[in-house]
Amino acid sequence: PPFVQLALGPHHSCGLTAGGTAHCWGRNDVGQLGTGTPGEATPVPQPVDTPVLFTSLSSGVGPTCGITADGAAYCWGGSGSSPEPVAGQLRFSQIASPGGYACGLAEDGVYCWGSIWGMARDDGEPWPVNDRATPYRVYGTR
């Protein structure tokens, strides 16, 4: 399909159509393609297994994430093979997923979730290792 946006990672890539559907290709060992099950790599774009429509995508080494028109974030790969909503019902204008974690820009600051080293949460406490579900506001980003 024709794409209006690309999200490129070192092992897989995704494209977004004008209608908001996501398609991914490349490695799929941890479900990065969002096809519902981890499996073989493919050079052909595969539709992501979700009825959710996205306005932007981000992919990296681990998860792939997308943002919907109302700012909801969904991620897949690593901890899930199909898109799952990010916990906390936060709304984002931008998202990045460079490694085993993701971060999103919300109205009241930057939130990150996943495995992150060397950051402090908004309360100044160290980041909880391997907390993949709960977004925390990054210290000093209000």
XYZ file of C-alpha atoms in Angstrom:
142
model
C 0.000 0.000 0.000
C 1.097 3.621 -0.413
C 2.502 5.051 2.827
C 2.407 8.624 4.147
C 4.807 7.981 7.059
C 7.600 5.524 7.822
C 8.926 4.324 11.190
C 12.314 2.676 10.739
C 14.120 0.409 13.175
C 17.343 -1.549 12.780
C 15.531 -4.890 12.377
C 11.995 -3.989 11.297
C 10.135 -1.074 9.762
C 6.537 0.096 9.580
C 4.528 2.290 7.261
C 1.331 4.240 7.842
C -1.301 4.684 5.128
C -3.336 7.857 4.605
C -6.301 5.998 6.144
C -4.360 5.282 9.351
C -3.623 1.573 8.951
C -0.179 0.348 9.940
C 1.865 -2.258 8.062
C 5.213 -3.665 9.226
C 7.977 -5.808 7.722
C 11.330 -7.274 8.774
C 12.127 -9.330 11.871
C 9.230 -10.659 13.927
C 10.918 -12.735 16.642
C 9.234 -10.776 19.464
C 6.104 -9.707 17.597
C 7.493 -6.412 16.235
C 5.288 -6.692 13.143
C 2.073 -6.641 15.168
C 0.578 -9.557 13.265
C -0.702 -11.285 16.397
C 2.053 -13.862 16.877
C 5.837 -13.756 16.821
C 7.343 -15.668 13.945
C 9.365 -15.542 10.781
C 10.791 -12.376 9.323
C 9.165 -11.093 6.140
C 10.314 -8.570 3.520
C 6.690 -7.828 2.566
C 4.637 -5.276 4.578
C 2.069 -7.079 6.747
C -1.042 -5.367 8.157
C -0.899 -4.808 11.908
C -3.537 -6.899 13.692
C -5.833 -4.153 15.009
C -8.877 -2.124 13.989
C -7.215 0.929 15.583
C -6.249 3.712 13.170
C -3.072 5.697 13.814
C -1.867 9.198 12.973
C 1.824 8.452 13.652
C 4.156 5.514 14.314
C 7.519 4.958 15.984
C 9.732 1.884 15.881
C 13.161 1.006 17.173
C 14.966 -2.048 18.496
C 12.058 -3.271 20.640
C 8.471 -2.125 20.570
C 6.611 -0.352 17.815
C 4.161 2.294 19.004
C 1.422 4.332 17.395
C -0.704 7.328 18.343
C -4.392 7.643 17.436
C -6.214 10.827 16.414
C -7.294 11.416 20.025
C -3.725 10.966 21.346
C -4.065 7.438 22.758
C -0.889 5.364 22.486
C -0.652 1.686 21.564
C 2.486 -0.464 21.466
C 3.337 -3.955 20.209
C 6.363 -6.224 20.065
C 8.501 -7.182 23.021
C 5.716 -7.588 25.571
C 2.840 -8.118 23.140
C 2.355 -9.272 19.573
C -0.762 -7.186 18.861
C -1.208 -3.482 19.683
C -2.158 -2.897 23.314
C -3.144 0.453 24.828
C -0.512 2.104 26.986
C -1.583 2.109 30.645
C -2.805 5.281 32.291
C -5.087 6.678 29.587
C -2.597 9.461 28.860
C -2.833 11.451 25.624
C 0.301 12.087 23.566
C 1.187 14.385 20.687
C 4.424 12.542 19.895
C 5.962 9.174 20.732
C 9.391 7.548 20.376
C 10.328 3.905 20.932
C 14.085 3.585 20.357
C 14.887 0.509 22.456
C 13.218 -1.621 25.116
C 11.221 1.399 26.200
C 9.057 4.183 24.809
C 8.475 7.829 25.692
C 5.612 10.106 24.807
C 5.103 13.850 24.898
C 1.936 14.683 26.844
C 0.498 18.098 27.666
C 1.936 18.013 31.195
C 5.362 16.536 30.462
C 7.283 13.589 29.049
C 6.262 10.091 30.117
C 8.298 6.928 29.604
C 7.649 3.234 30.169
C 9.621 0.033 29.690
C 13.193 -0.827 30.643
C 15.040 2.446 31.138
C 18.386 3.081 32.795
C 19.770 6.362 34.076
C 16.544 8.374 34.386
C 14.607 9.629 37.361
C 10.822 9.645 37.636
C 8.956 12.871 38.326
C 9.132 12.183 42.070
C 12.954 12.030 41.840
C 13.080 8.303 42.581
C 15.158 5.969 40.384
C 13.411 4.304 37.489
C 11.938 0.877 38.324
C 13.821 -1.685 36.232
C 11.694 -3.724 33.815
C 8.456 -1.895 34.616
C 6.940 -2.258 31.175
C 3.370 -1.155 31.797
C 3.192 2.059 33.794
C 4.231 5.376 32.214
C 6.128 7.648 34.597
C 6.618 11.358 34.091
C 10.307 12.096 33.574
C 11.794 14.300 36.293
C 11.924 17.986 35.369
C 9.629 17.832 32.322
C 6.537 19.620 33.669
